[in-house]
mmCIF file of C-alpha atoms in Angstrom:
data_model
loop_
_atom_site.group_PDB
_atom_site.id
_atom_site.type_symbol
_atom_site.label_atom_id
_atom_site.label_comp_id
_atom_site.label_asym_id
_atom_site.label_seq_id
_atom_site.Cartn_x
_atom_site.Cartn_y
_atom_site.Cartn_z
ATOM 1 C CA MET C 1 22.397 -10.508 -35.147
ATOM 2 C CA ALA C 2 20.183 -13.401 -34.032
ATOM 3 C CA ILE C 3 17.823 -13.183 -31.066
ATOM 4 C CA LEU C 4 16.563 -16.289 -29.286
ATOM 5 C CA SER C 5 14.205 -16.457 -26.331
ATOM 6 C CA THR C 6 12.990 -19.230 -24.063
ATOM 7 C CA GLY C 7 9.666 -17.436 -23.775
ATOM 8 C CA PRO C 8 8.056 -17.137 -20.330
ATOM 9 C CA ILE C 9 8.664 -20.262 -18.214
ATOM 10 C CA GLU C 10 6.245 -21.102 -15.418
ATOM 11 C CA ASN C 11 8.059 -22.261 -12.271
ATOM 12 C CA ASN C 12 5.531 -22.124 -9.429
ATOM 13 C CA ALA C 13 6.228 -24.214 -6.356
ATOM 14 C CA VAL C 14 4.487 -27.570 -5.915
ATOM 15 C CA ASN C 15 4.165 -28.606 -2.243
ATOM 16 C CA GLY C 16 6.619 -25.842 -1.408
ATOM 17 C CA VAL C 17 9.222 -26.934 -3.959
ATOM 18 C CA ARG C 18 9.842 -25.245 -7.315
ATOM 19 C CA PRO C 19 10.740 -27.512 -10.256
ATOM 20 C CA THR C 20 13.752 -25.379 -11.152
ATOM 21 C CA VAL C 21 16.091 -23.476 -8.825
ATOM 22 C CA GLN C 22 18.986 -23.079 -11.251
ATOM 23 C CA VAL C 23 19.295 -22.619 -15.005
ATOM 24 C CA THR C 24 22.261 -24.022 -16.896
ATOM 25 C CA VAL C 25 23.072 -22.459 -20.267
ATOM 26 C CA LYS C 26 25.400 -24.271 -22.628
ATOM 27 C CA ILE C 27 26.893 -22.432 -25.629
ATOM 28 C CA ASP C 28 28.679 -24.162 -28.490
ATOM 29 C CA ASN C 29 30.579 -22.321 -31.243
ATOM 30 C CA ARG C 30 30.884 -24.828 -34.087
ATOM 31 C CA ASP C 31 32.984 -22.563 -36.288
ATOM 32 C CA ALA C 32 36.630 -23.690 -36.395
ATOM 33 C CA VAL C 33 37.968 -20.258 -37.350
ATOM 34 C CA ASN C 34 35.762 -17.396 -36.202
ATOM 35 C CA PRO C 35 34.605 -16.270 -32.740
ATOM 36 C CA SER C 36 31.111 -15.153 -31.785
ATOM 37 C CA ALA C 37 29.645 -12.985 -29.058
ATOM 38 C CA ILE C 38 26.496 -13.735 -27.083
ATOM 39 C CA LEU C 39 24.571 -11.486 -24.715
ATOM 40 C CA ILE C 40 22.637 -13.472 -22.088
ATOM 41 C CA GLN C 41 19.753 -11.658 -20.412
ATOM 42 C CA GLY C 42 17.591 -13.223 -17.713
ATOM 43 C CA TYR C 43 14.265 -11.735 -16.622
ATOM 44 C CA ASP C 44 12.319 -12.330 -13.420
ATOM 45 C CA LEU C 45 8.645 -12.473 -14.449
ATOM 46 C CA THR C 46 7.172 -12.873 -10.964
ATOM 47 C CA LEU C 47 5.338 -9.529 -10.814
ATOM 48 C CA THR C 48 7.011 -7.255 -13.345
ATOM 49 C CA ARG C 49 9.537 -7.983 -16.081
ATOM 50 C CA THR C 50 12.803 -7.316 -14.243
ATOM 51 C CA LEU C 51 16.281 -7.867 -15.667
ATOM 52 C CA TYR C 52 18.430 -9.822 -13.224
ATOM 53 C CA VAL C 53 21.037 -11.429 -15.506
ATOM 54 C CA SER C 54 23.075 -9.532 -18.105
ATOM 55 C CA GLU C 55 26.322 -11.097 -19.270
ATOM 56 C CA LEU C 56 28.248 -10.684 -22.518
ATOM 57 C CA ILE C 57 30.409 -13.662 -23.493
ATOM 58 C CA THR C 58 32.927 -14.042 -26.297
ATOM 59 C CA VAL C 59 32.979 -17.630 -27.594
ATOM 60 C CA SER C 60 36.193 -18.718 -29.297
ATOM 61 C CA PRO C 61 36.260 -21.093 -32.310
ATOM 62 C CA ASP C 62 35.250 -24.637 -31.311
ATOM 63 C CA GLU C 63 34.718 -23.514 -27.707
ATOM 64 C CA VAL C 64 31.950 -24.783 -25.422
ATOM 65 C CA ILE C 65 30.945 -22.568 -22.491
ATOM 66 C CA THR C 66 28.626 -23.336 -19.563
ATOM 67 C CA ARG C 67 26.956 -20.798 -17.303
ATOM 68 C CA ASN C 68 24.731 -21.357 -14.270
ATOM 69 C CA TYR C 69 22.154 -18.801 -13.131
ATOM 70 C CA PHE C 70 19.795 -18.470 -10.187
ATOM 71 C CA ALA C 71 16.196 -19.355 -11.131
ATOM 72 C CA ASN C 72 14.375 -19.917 -7.850
ATOM 73 C CA LEU C 73 11.554 -17.718 -9.153
ATOM 74 C CA ASP C 74 7.841 -18.123 -9.906
ATOM 75 C CA ALA C 75 8.468 -17.357 -13.584
ATOM 76 C CA TYR C 76 11.439 -16.356 -15.703
ATOM 77 C CA GLU C 77 12.659 -15.890 -19.258
ATOM 78 C CA PHE C 78 16.087 -15.909 -20.903
ATOM 79 C CA VAL C 79 16.955 -13.995 -24.078
ATOM 80 C CA PHE C 80 20.110 -14.692 -26.101
ATOM 81 C CA THR C 81 21.503 -12.228 -28.651
ATOM 82 C CA THR C 82 24.307 -13.647 -30.785
ATOM 83 C CA GLU C 83 26.601 -11.632 -33.030
ATOM 84 C CA GLY C 84 29.908 -11.954 -34.843
ATOM 85 C CA LEU C 85 31.286 -13.884 -37.794
ATOM 86 C CA ALA C 86 30.356 -17.247 -36.240
ATOM 87 C CA GLU C 87 26.834 -16.185 -35.259
ATOM 88 C CA LEU C 88 25.154 -18.809 -37.456
ATOM 89 C CA GLN C 89 27.359 -21.573 -36.038
ATOM 90 C CA THR C 90 26.651 -20.744 -32.396
ATOM 91 C CA GLU C 91 24.149 -23.020 -30.634
ATOM 92 C CA VAL C 92 22.460 -22.513 -27.264
ATOM 93 C CA SER C 93 20.686 -24.904 -24.907
ATOM 94 C CA VAL C 94 18.920 -24.099 -21.631
ATOM 95 C CA TRP C 95 18.391 -26.668 -18.864
ATOM 96 C CA GLY C 96 16.507 -26.335 -15.593
ATOM 97 C CA LYS C 97 17.942 -28.037 -12.502
ATOM 98 C CA ASP C 98 16.239 -28.857 -9.223
ATOM 99 C CA SER C 99 17.673 -28.371 -5.722
ATOM 100 C CA ALA C 100 19.594 -31.644 -6.024
ATOM 101 C CA GLY C 101 21.192 -30.596 -9.330
ATOM 102 C CA ARG C 102 19.077 -32.991 -11.415
ATOM 103 C CA LEU C 103 17.913 -31.883 -14.867
ATOM 104 C CA VAL C 104 14.261 -30.897 -15.084
ATOM 105 C CA THR C 105 12.875 -32.398 -18.280
ATOM 106 C CA ALA C 106 10.024 -29.924 -18.592
ATOM 107 C CA HIS C 107 12.462 -27.021 -18.408
ATOM 108 C CA ARG C 108 14.792 -28.107 -21.165
ATOM 109 C CA LEU C 109 15.212 -26.051 -24.353
ATOM 110 C CA VAL C 110 17.633 -26.360 -27.239
ATOM 111 C CA SER C 111 18.271 -23.910 -30.074
ATOM 112 C CA ALA C 112 15.730 -25.388 -32.468
ATOM 113 C CA GLU C 113 13.014 -25.135 -29.806
ATOM 114 C CA LEU C 114 13.739 -21.611 -28.607
ATOM 115 C CA LEU C 115 10.991 -19.111 -29.296
ATOM 116 C CA GLY C 116 11.413 -17.414 -32.658
ATOM 117 C CA ALA C 117 14.088 -19.803 -33.902
ATOM 118 C CA GLU C 118 14.106 -20.834 -37.532
ATOM 119 C CA GLU C 119 15.448 -24.076 -38.943
ATOM 120 C CA GLY C 120 19.072 -24.276 -37.951
ATOM 121 C CA GLY C 121 18.472 -22.774 -34.534
ATOM 122 C CA VAL C 122 18.835 -19.045 -35.220
ATOM 123 C CA THR C 123 16.498 -16.250 -36.128
ATOM 124 C CA GLY C 124 16.648 -14.624 -39.526
ATOM 125 C CA SER C 125 18.051 -11.176 -40.150
ATOM 126 C CA VAL C 126 15.618 -8.273 -40.020
ATOM 127 C CA ASN C 127 18.021 -6.164 -42.111
ATOM 128 C CA ARG C 128 16.068 -2.916 -42.064
ATOM 129 C CA ILE C 129 17.617 0.543 -42.194
ATOM 130 C CA TYR C 130 15.752 3.594 -40.896
ATOM 131 C CA VAL C 131 16.618 7.093 -42.125
ATOM 132 C CA ALA C 132 15.351 10.235 -40.375
ATOM 133 C CA ASN C 133 14.721 12.869 -43.067
ATOM 134 C CA PHE C 134 15.035 16.276 -41.383
ATOM 135 C CA ASN C 135 13.312 18.435 -43.983
ATOM 136 C CA SER C 136 10.566 16.067 -45.165
ATOM 137 C CA ASN C 137 9.517 15.124 -41.609
ATOM 138 C CA ASP C 138 9.500 11.394 -42.259
ATOM 139 C CA VAL C 139 11.480 8.172 -41.962
ATOM 140 C CA SER C 140 12.559 6.140 -44.990
ATOM 141 C CA VAL C 141 12.615 2.374 -44.384
ATOM 142 C CA ILE C 142 15.185 0.525 -46.513
ATOM 143 C CA ASN C 143 15.266 -3.218 -47.139
ATOM 144 C CA GLY C 144 18.941 -3.998 -46.590
ATOM 145 C CA ALA C 145 18.816 -7.046 -48.854
ATOM 146 C CA THR C 146 17.463 -5.226 -51.912
ATOM 147 C CA GLY C 147 18.373 -1.610 -51.219
ATOM 148 C CA ALA C 148 14.786 -0.570 -51.931
ATOM 149 C CA VAL C 149 12.819 1.957 -49.888
ATOM 150 C CA ILE C 150 9.834 -0.120 -48.755
ATOM 151 C CA ALA C 151 8.011 2.489 -46.658
ATOM 152 C CA VAL C 152 7.961 6.176 -45.778
ATOM 153 C CA ILE C 153 6.607 6.950 -42.296
ATOM 154 C CA PRO C 154 5.454 10.475 -41.358
ATOM 155 C CA VAL C 155 6.786 11.579 -37.963
ATOM 156 C CA GLY C 156 7.191 14.931 -36.206
ATOM 157 C CA VAL C 157 8.840 18.162 -37.300
ATOM 158 C CA ASN C 158 12.550 17.928 -38.168
ATOM 159 C CA PRO C 159 13.488 14.395 -37.051
ATOM 160 C CA ALA C 160 17.141 14.653 -36.023
ATOM 161 C CA GLY C 161 17.861 11.422 -34.157
ATOM 162 C CA ILE C 162 16.909 7.781 -34.552
ATOM 163 C CA ALA C 163 17.583 4.590 -32.584
ATOM 164 C CA VAL C 164 16.459 0.963 -32.834
ATOM 165 C CA ASN C 165 15.664 -1.645 -30.195
ATOM 166 C CA PRO C 166 16.096 -4.982 -32.035
ATOM 167 C CA LEU C 167 14.681 -6.927 -29.085
ATOM 168 C CA THR C 168 11.290 -5.206 -29.314
ATOM 169 C CA ASN C 169 11.428 -4.191 -32.996
ATOM 170 C CA ARG C 170 10.700 -0.604 -32.049
ATOM 171 C CA ILE C 171 12.244 2.433 -33.714
ATOM 172 C CA TYR C 172 12.530 5.727 -31.860
ATOM 173 C CA VAL C 173 12.678 9.091 -33.643
ATOM 174 C CA ALA C 174 13.565 12.350 -31.865
ATOM 175 C CA ASN C 175 11.720 15.270 -33.490
ATOM 176 C CA LEU C 176 13.711 18.444 -32.927
ATOM 177 C CA ASN C 177 11.003 21.050 -33.481
ATOM 178 C CA SER C 178 8.066 18.981 -32.207
ATOM 179 C CA ASP C 179 9.805 18.412 -28.864
ATOM 180 C CA ASN C 180 8.699 14.782 -28.856
ATOM 181 C CA LEU C 181 9.572 11.196 -29.699
ATOM 182 C CA SER C 182 7.838 9.073 -32.345
ATOM 183 C CA VAL C 183 7.647 5.343 -31.538
ATOM 184 C CA ILE C 184 7.476 3.156 -34.676
ATOM 185 C CA ASP C 185 6.434 -0.494 -34.856
ATOM 186 C CA GLY C 186 9.012 -2.200 -37.078
ATOM 187 C CA LEU C 187 6.523 -4.873 -38.107
ATOM 188 C CA THR C 188 3.804 -2.564 -39.427
ATOM 189 C CA ASN C 189 5.896 0.565 -40.147
ATOM 190 C CA THR C 190 3.382 2.730 -38.311
ATOM 191 C CA VAL C 191 3.719 5.198 -35.444
ATOM 192 C CA LEU C 192 2.445 3.546 -32.250
ATOM 193 C CA ALA C 193 2.878 6.487 -29.919
ATOM 194 C CA THR C 194 4.136 10.035 -29.644
ATOM 195 C CA VAL C 195 5.836 10.808 -26.342
ATOM 196 C CA PRO C 196 6.560 14.355 -25.144
ATOM 197 C CA ALA C 197 10.220 15.160 -24.548
ATOM 198 C CA GLY C 198 12.098 18.383 -23.820
ATOM 199 C CA ASP C 199 12.756 21.501 -25.867
ATOM 200 C CA GLY C 200 14.726 20.572 -28.968
ATOM 201 C CA ALA C 201 14.624 16.755 -28.833
ATOM 202 C CA GLY C 202 17.501 16.028 -31.170
ATOM 203 C CA GLY C 203 19.129 12.731 -30.247
ATOM 204 C CA VAL C 204 17.978 9.358 -28.930
ATOM 205 C CA ALA C 205 19.504 6.111 -27.659
ATOM 206 C CA VAL C 206 18.095 2.800 -26.390
ATOM 207 C CA ASN C 207 19.148 0.555 -23.526
ATOM 208 C CA THR C 208 18.165 -2.899 -24.783
ATOM 209 C CA ALA C 209 18.754 -4.475 -21.361
ATOM 210 C CA THR C 210 16.307 -2.237 -19.475
ATOM 211 C CA ASN C 211 14.089 -1.098 -22.377
ATOM 212 C CA ALA C 212 14.725 2.519 -21.419
ATOM 213 C CA ILE C 213 14.919 5.243 -24.055
ATOM 214 C CA TYR C 214 16.995 8.394 -23.586
ATOM 215 C CA VAL C 215 16.341 11.642 -25.478
ATOM 216 C CA VAL C 216 18.737 14.610 -25.426
ATOM 217 C CA ASN C 217 17.024 17.983 -25.591
ATOM 218 C CA PHE C 218 19.253 20.617 -27.205
ATOM 219 C CA ASN C 219 17.514 23.749 -26.031
ATOM 220 C CA ASP C 220 16.673 23.023 -22.398
ATOM 221 C CA ASN C 221 19.866 21.063 -21.678
ATOM 222 C CA THR C 222 18.143 17.957 -20.343
ATOM 223 C CA VAL C 223 17.799 14.222 -20.958
ATOM 224 C CA THR C 224 14.300 12.706 -20.999
ATOM 225 C CA VAL C 225 14.073 9.093 -19.809
ATOM 226 C CA ILE C 226 11.195 7.060 -21.284
ATOM 227 C CA ASP C 227 9.910 3.599 -20.362
ATOM 228 C CA GLY C 228 9.886 1.550 -23.577
ATOM 229 C CA LEU C 229 7.132 -0.735 -22.294
ATOM 230 C CA THR C 230 4.591 1.968 -21.463
ATOM 231 C CA ASN C 231 5.899 4.824 -23.660
ATOM 232 C CA THR C 232 5.728 7.208 -20.721
ATOM 233 C CA VAL C 233 8.284 9.623 -19.292
ATOM 234 C CA VAL C 234 10.028 8.254 -16.198
ATOM 235 C CA THR C 235 12.181 11.235 -15.292
ATOM 236 C CA THR C 236 14.186 14.159 -16.621
ATOM 237 C CA ILE C 237 17.935 14.417 -15.986
ATOM 238 C CA ILE C 238 19.913 17.659 -16.009
ATOM 239 C CA PRO C 239 23.361 16.494 -17.132
ATOM 240 C CA ALA C 240 25.207 19.813 -16.689
ATOM 241 C CA GLY C 241 24.614 23.357 -15.562
ATOM 242 C CA GLY C 242 24.595 26.460 -17.742
ATOM 243 C CA SER C 243 23.997 25.923 -21.472
ATOM 244 C CA PRO C 244 25.903 22.782 -22.445
ATOM 245 C CA PHE C 245 23.680 22.149 -25.506
ATOM 246 C CA PRO C 246 23.580 18.321 -25.416
ATOM 247 C CA THR C 247 23.661 17.044 -28.994
ATOM 248 C CA GLY C 248 24.580 13.358 -28.880
ATOM 249 C CA ILE C 249 23.787 10.345 -26.726
ATOM 250 C CA GLY C 250 24.765 6.672 -26.575
ATOM 251 C CA VAL C 251 24.187 3.721 -24.255
ATOM 252 C CA ASN C 252 26.227 0.724 -23.190
ATOM 253 C CA SER C 253 23.470 -1.780 -22.351
ATOM 254 C CA LEU C 254 25.950 -4.182 -20.744
ATOM 255 C CA THR C 255 27.098 -1.670 -18.137
ATOM 256 C CA ASN C 256 23.816 0.308 -17.949
ATOM 257 C CA THR C 257 25.713 3.518 -18.609
ATOM 258 C CA ILE C 258 24.626 6.492 -20.713
ATOM 259 C CA TYR C 259 26.951 8.973 -22.403
ATOM 260 C CA VAL C 260 25.918 12.523 -23.404
ATOM 261 C CA ALA C 261 27.944 14.799 -25.692
ATOM 262 C CA GLU C 262 27.740 18.400 -24.389
ATOM 263 C CA PHE C 263 28.487 20.549 -27.462
ATOM 264 C CA ASN C 264 29.078 23.899 -25.758
ATOM 265 C CA SER C 265 30.904 22.514 -22.706
ATOM 266 C CA ASP C 266 33.451 20.239 -24.447
ATOM 267 C CA ILE C 267 32.585 17.377 -22.125
ATOM 268 C CA VAL C 268 30.870 13.992 -22.133
ATOM 269 C CA THR C 269 28.510 13.471 -19.216
ATOM 270 C CA VAL C 270 28.281 9.908 -17.864
ATOM 271 C CA ILE C 271 24.950 8.802 -16.358
ATOM 272 C CA ASP C 272 24.220 5.722 -14.252
ATOM 273 C CA GLY C 273 21.181 4.023 -15.811
ATOM 274 C CA ALA C 274 20.212 2.359 -12.522
ATOM 275 C CA THR C 275 19.834 5.634 -10.619
ATOM 276 C CA ASN C 276 19.508 8.157 -13.488
ATOM 277 C CA THR C 277 22.174 10.299 -11.853
ATOM 278 C CA VAL C 278 25.377 11.816 -13.221
ATOM 279 C CA ILE C 279 28.477 9.777 -12.366
ATOM 280 C CA THR C 280 31.146 12.003 -13.861
ATOM 281 C CA GLN C 281 32.002 14.357 -16.699
ATOM 282 C CA ILE C 282 34.864 13.668 -19.105
ATOM 283 C CA PRO C 283 36.695 16.534 -20.850
ATOM 284 C CA VAL C 284 37.059 15.965 -24.591
ATOM 285 C CA GLN C 285 38.005 18.307 -27.432
ATOM 286 C CA VAL C 286 36.105 21.221 -28.958
ATOM 287 C CA ASN C 287 32.369 20.864 -29.665
ATOM 288 C CA PRO C 288 31.600 17.151 -29.162
ATOM 289 C CA PHE C 289 28.651 16.598 -31.492
ATOM 290 C CA ARG C 290 27.609 12.942 -31.590
ATOM 291 C CA LEU C 291 28.995 9.683 -30.239
ATOM 292 C CA ALA C 292 28.848 5.920 -30.663
ATOM 293 C CA VAL C 293 29.357 3.089 -28.168
ATOM 294 C CA ASP C 294 30.929 -0.321 -28.708
ATOM 295 C CA PRO C 295 29.578 -2.532 -25.878
ATOM 296 C CA LEU C 296 31.951 -5.394 -26.710
ATOM 297 C CA THR C 297 35.090 -3.308 -26.107
ATOM 298 C CA ASN C 298 33.500 -0.780 -23.725
ATOM 299 C CA ARG C 299 34.813 2.070 -25.849
ATOM 300 C CA ILE C 300 32.982 5.316 -26.595
ATOM 301 C CA TYR C 301 33.772 7.295 -29.743
ATOM 302 C CA VAL C 302 33.059 11.041 -29.628
ATOM 303 C CA ALA C 303 33.138 13.159 -32.794
ATOM 304 C CA ASN C 304 34.521 16.613 -31.957
ATOM 305 C CA PHE C 305 32.928 18.899 -34.527
ATOM 306 C CA THR C 306 35.419 21.792 -34.397
ATOM 307 C CA SER C 307 38.604 19.930 -33.406
ATOM 308 C CA ASN C 308 38.256 17.479 -36.336
ATOM 309 C CA THR C 309 39.033 14.573 -34.033
ATOM 310 C CA VAL C 310 37.387 11.575 -32.412
ATOM 311 C CA SER C 311 37.973 11.141 -28.684
ATOM 312 C CA VAL C 312 38.206 7.487 -27.645
ATOM 313 C CA ILE C 313 36.938 6.951 -24.100
ATOM 314 C CA ASP C 314 37.611 3.867 -21.971
ATOM 315 C CA GLY C 315 34.247 3.029 -20.401
ATOM 316 C CA ALA C 316 35.914 1.201 -17.502
ATOM 317 C CA THR C 317 37.920 4.213 -16.310
ATOM 318 C CA ASN C 318 35.944 7.088 -17.859
ATOM 319 C CA THR C 319 39.108 8.566 -19.311
ATOM 320 C CA VAL C 320 40.137 9.579 -22.829
ATOM 321 C CA ILE C 321 42.608 7.063 -24.245
ATOM 322 C CA THR C 322 43.480 9.082 -27.327
ATOM 323 C CA ASN C 323 42.189 11.652 -29.806
ATOM 324 C CA VAL C 324 42.189 10.413 -33.388
ATOM 325 C CA PRO C 325 42.522 13.032 -36.176
ATOM 326 C CA VAL C 326 39.839 12.568 -38.845
ATOM 327 C CA GLY C 327 38.334 14.824 -41.534
ATOM 328 C CA THR C 328 36.713 18.243 -41.352
ATOM 329 C CA THR C 329 33.620 18.626 -39.129
ATOM 330 C CA PRO C 330 33.113 14.984 -38.103
ATOM 331 C CA ALA C 331 29.463 14.199 -37.398
ATOM 332 C CA GLU C 332 27.676 11.050 -36.102
ATOM 333 C CA PRO C 333 29.947 7.969 -35.971
ATOM 334 C CA GLY C 334 28.815 4.369 -36.294
ATOM 335 C CA VAL C 335 30.454 1.207 -34.924
ATOM 336 C CA ASN C 336 30.566 -2.191 -36.595
ATOM 337 C CA ILE C 337 30.879 -4.445 -33.562
ATOM 338 C CA SER C 338 31.726 -7.476 -35.728
ATOM 339 C CA THR C 339 34.841 -5.910 -37.263
ATOM 340 C CA ASN C 340 35.770 -3.392 -34.541
ATOM 341 C CA ALA C 341 35.722 -0.610 -37.124
ATOM 342 C CA ILE C 342 34.360 2.881 -36.508
ATOM 343 C CA TYR C 343 32.952 4.943 -39.402
ATOM 344 C CA VAL C 344 33.058 8.738 -39.061
ATOM 345 C CA PRO C 345 31.294 10.937 -41.661
ATOM 346 C CA ASN C 346 33.179 14.171 -42.316
ATOM 347 C CA ARG C 347 30.669 16.810 -43.376
ATOM 348 C CA ASP C 348 32.922 19.311 -45.130
ATOM 349 C CA ASP C 349 35.178 16.724 -46.808
ATOM 350 C CA ASP C 350 32.336 14.576 -48.217
ATOM 351 C CA ASN C 351 34.030 11.415 -47.007
ATOM 352 C CA VAL C 352 34.137 8.871 -44.200
ATOM 353 C CA SER C 353 37.141 8.137 -41.983
ATOM 354 C CA VAL C 354 37.402 4.483 -40.936
ATOM 355 C CA ILE C 355 39.101 3.989 -37.569
ATOM 356 C CA GLY C 356 40.484 0.611 -36.560
ATOM 357 C CA GLY C 357 39.295 -0.030 -33.032
ATOM 358 C CA LEU C 358 42.395 -2.067 -32.178
ATOM 359 C CA THR C 359 44.949 0.581 -33.158
ATOM 360 C CA ASN C 360 42.869 3.778 -32.853
ATOM 361 C CA THR C 361 44.182 4.996 -36.192
ATOM 362 C CA VAL C 362 42.462 5.873 -39.474
ATOM 363 C CA ILE C 363 42.890 2.859 -41.747
ATOM 364 C CA THR C 364 41.190 4.310 -44.819
ATOM 365 C CA THR C 365 39.070 7.207 -46.074
ATOM 366 C CA ILE C 366 36.009 6.584 -48.276
ATOM 367 C CA PRO C 367 34.451 9.236 -50.557
ATOM 368 C CA VAL C 368 30.658 9.434 -50.210
ATOM 369 C CA GLY C 369 27.960 11.997 -51.046
ATOM 370 C CA ASN C 370 27.535 15.664 -50.260
ATOM 371 C CA ASN C 371 27.563 16.692 -46.577
ATOM 372 C CA PRO C 372 27.487 13.239 -44.906
ATOM 373 C CA ASN C 373 26.143 13.338 -41.360
ATOM 374 C CA SER C 374 25.425 9.900 -39.863
ATOM 375 C CA ALA C 375 26.774 6.341 -40.022
ATOM 376 C CA GLY C 376 24.988 3.105 -39.099
ATOM 377 C CA ALA C 377 26.415 -0.403 -39.391
ATOM 378 C CA ASN C 378 24.831 -3.821 -39.822
ATOM 379 C CA PRO C 379 27.269 -6.247 -38.131
ATOM 380 C CA LEU C 380 25.536 -9.229 -39.723
ATOM 381 C CA THR C 381 25.876 -8.131 -43.367
ATOM 382 C CA ASN C 382 28.970 -5.942 -42.873
ATOM 383 C CA ARG C 383 27.241 -3.048 -44.626
ATOM 384 C CA ILE C 384 27.561 0.551 -43.457
ATOM 385 C CA TYR C 385 24.980 3.224 -44.261
ATOM 386 C CA ILE C 386 25.891 6.917 -44.577
ATOM 387 C CA THR C 387 23.318 9.725 -44.828
ATOM 388 C CA ASN C 388 24.220 12.440 -47.365
ATOM 389 C CA GLN C 389 22.243 15.535 -46.346
ATOM 390 C CA ASP C 390 22.636 17.651 -49.470
ATOM 391 C CA ASP C 391 22.204 14.770 -51.947
ATOM 392 C CA ASN C 392 19.105 13.284 -50.264
ATOM 393 C CA THR C 393 20.768 9.883 -50.506
ATOM 394 C CA VAL C 394 22.285 7.081 -48.437
ATOM 395 C CA SER C 395 25.658 5.651 -49.453
ATOM 396 C CA VAL C 396 26.077 1.920 -48.796
ATOM 397 C CA ILE C 397 29.628 0.824 -47.949
ATOM 398 C CA ASP C 398 30.925 -2.757 -48.169
ATOM 399 C CA GLY C 399 32.840 -3.354 -44.951
ATOM 400 C CA VAL C 400 35.170 -5.839 -46.675
ATOM 401 C CA THR C 401 36.302 -3.665 -49.582
ATOM 402 C CA GLN C 402 35.658 -0.344 -47.783
ATOM 403 C CA ALA C 403 34.071 1.055 -50.933
ATOM 404 C CA VAL C 404 30.637 2.454 -51.802
ATOM 405 C CA ILE C 405 28.611 -0.249 -53.559
ATOM 406 C CA SER C 406 25.313 1.605 -54.025
ATOM 407 C CA VAL C 407 23.521 4.897 -53.450
ATOM 408 C CA ILE C 408 19.865 4.945 -52.324
ATOM 409 C CA PRO C 409 17.583 7.992 -52.776
ATOM 410 C CA VAL C 410 15.615 8.843 -49.616
ATOM 411 C CA GLY C 411 13.757 11.884 -48.242
ATOM 412 C CA ALA C 412 14.793 15.517 -47.887
ATOM 413 C CA ARG C 413 17.971 16.111 -45.893
ATOM 414 C CA PRO C 414 18.584 12.653 -44.401
ATOM 415 C CA PHE C 415 20.106 13.406 -41.018
ATOM 416 C CA SER C 416 20.398 10.280 -38.887
ATOM 417 C CA VAL C 417 20.333 6.532 -39.541
ATOM 418 C CA GLY C 418 19.446 3.481 -37.423
ATOM 419 C CA VAL C 419 19.890 -0.194 -38.265
ATOM 420 C CA ASN C 420 17.942 -3.272 -37.168
ATOM 421 C CA PRO C 421 20.246 -6.167 -38.142
#
């Protein structure tokens, strides 16, 4: 994953006329074989940082795409997140245009000039893996290039969920028996803030488009919504009545939709991120535990703990497409958006089922460590990381060969894993 930004662009009116009223973005995939994907996000910076453009584009080999966006604003910024096999061959330029459609020289940016770009026009890989260790109350930070644990960060009691915002380089850890969320700075590997959540904060997900963080609280059956800019609680959502015991959560940042696995109710609750209200509830199979979202295909993968299946939900229709049989007691799945493969750890079989996203069938099964619980994928390196609870290790899978290539010792009972590509 590469992230480029124009940085804040001043666009105040001079004699009643702003220099730029429209932004033209040109994207060029120079790879002759492989496609790429690019997420374009535009922010109005007039008073507060407000997202007003969010578009995901697939760029075919040798394709050039042009997009025009409204920019008649006092200040704005555009952020480009590129992924896929042709990520390094995908170039971006941004051009301001005045009311007559003429290019504005001062508001012209090409890939090599975009904020944070390295030589060649793309940012380097962060390639950090974060492991929440349930029994040692800390997070192991792994260098994905070397496989070495480079830091151990103390957090709250029994960290059970972890999520990463690559745009802000923040890592969020849900602490089950502290009832709070630890916010980690990925640059310094220190805890910046501790935010109160609900009773039994056990899962967390991030909306990169809105910088909102969602925490599921097992014991009080709620979802806590946190502002990622201020690290304060915005609201609390009650996704279902009774005792649904919400255990898993995922976000599609492109559609601003949140999905909550309700373990005791055998449903997935769908929440509108714009209004923080429940849209619908989708019946799945028995004891949905955790889930993963593929924003590129708008598919949601729900691991049904007791049914030994994964329910595949179509995010456009909020219906289950199929239920894929996997191993025994499937836990927290992970999606590799570059290969459209879904990795499902099976706790009681000590292996991982790999589902092909195109066919919705298991294409292979990979032996890993003892009691695997969580999968996280790096789409840039095509490496998948599996937490083995009873071995206190992480198995590293090569996404090409679908085999374990290394095993990394971490803390006590590694439960959940997050990846910053």
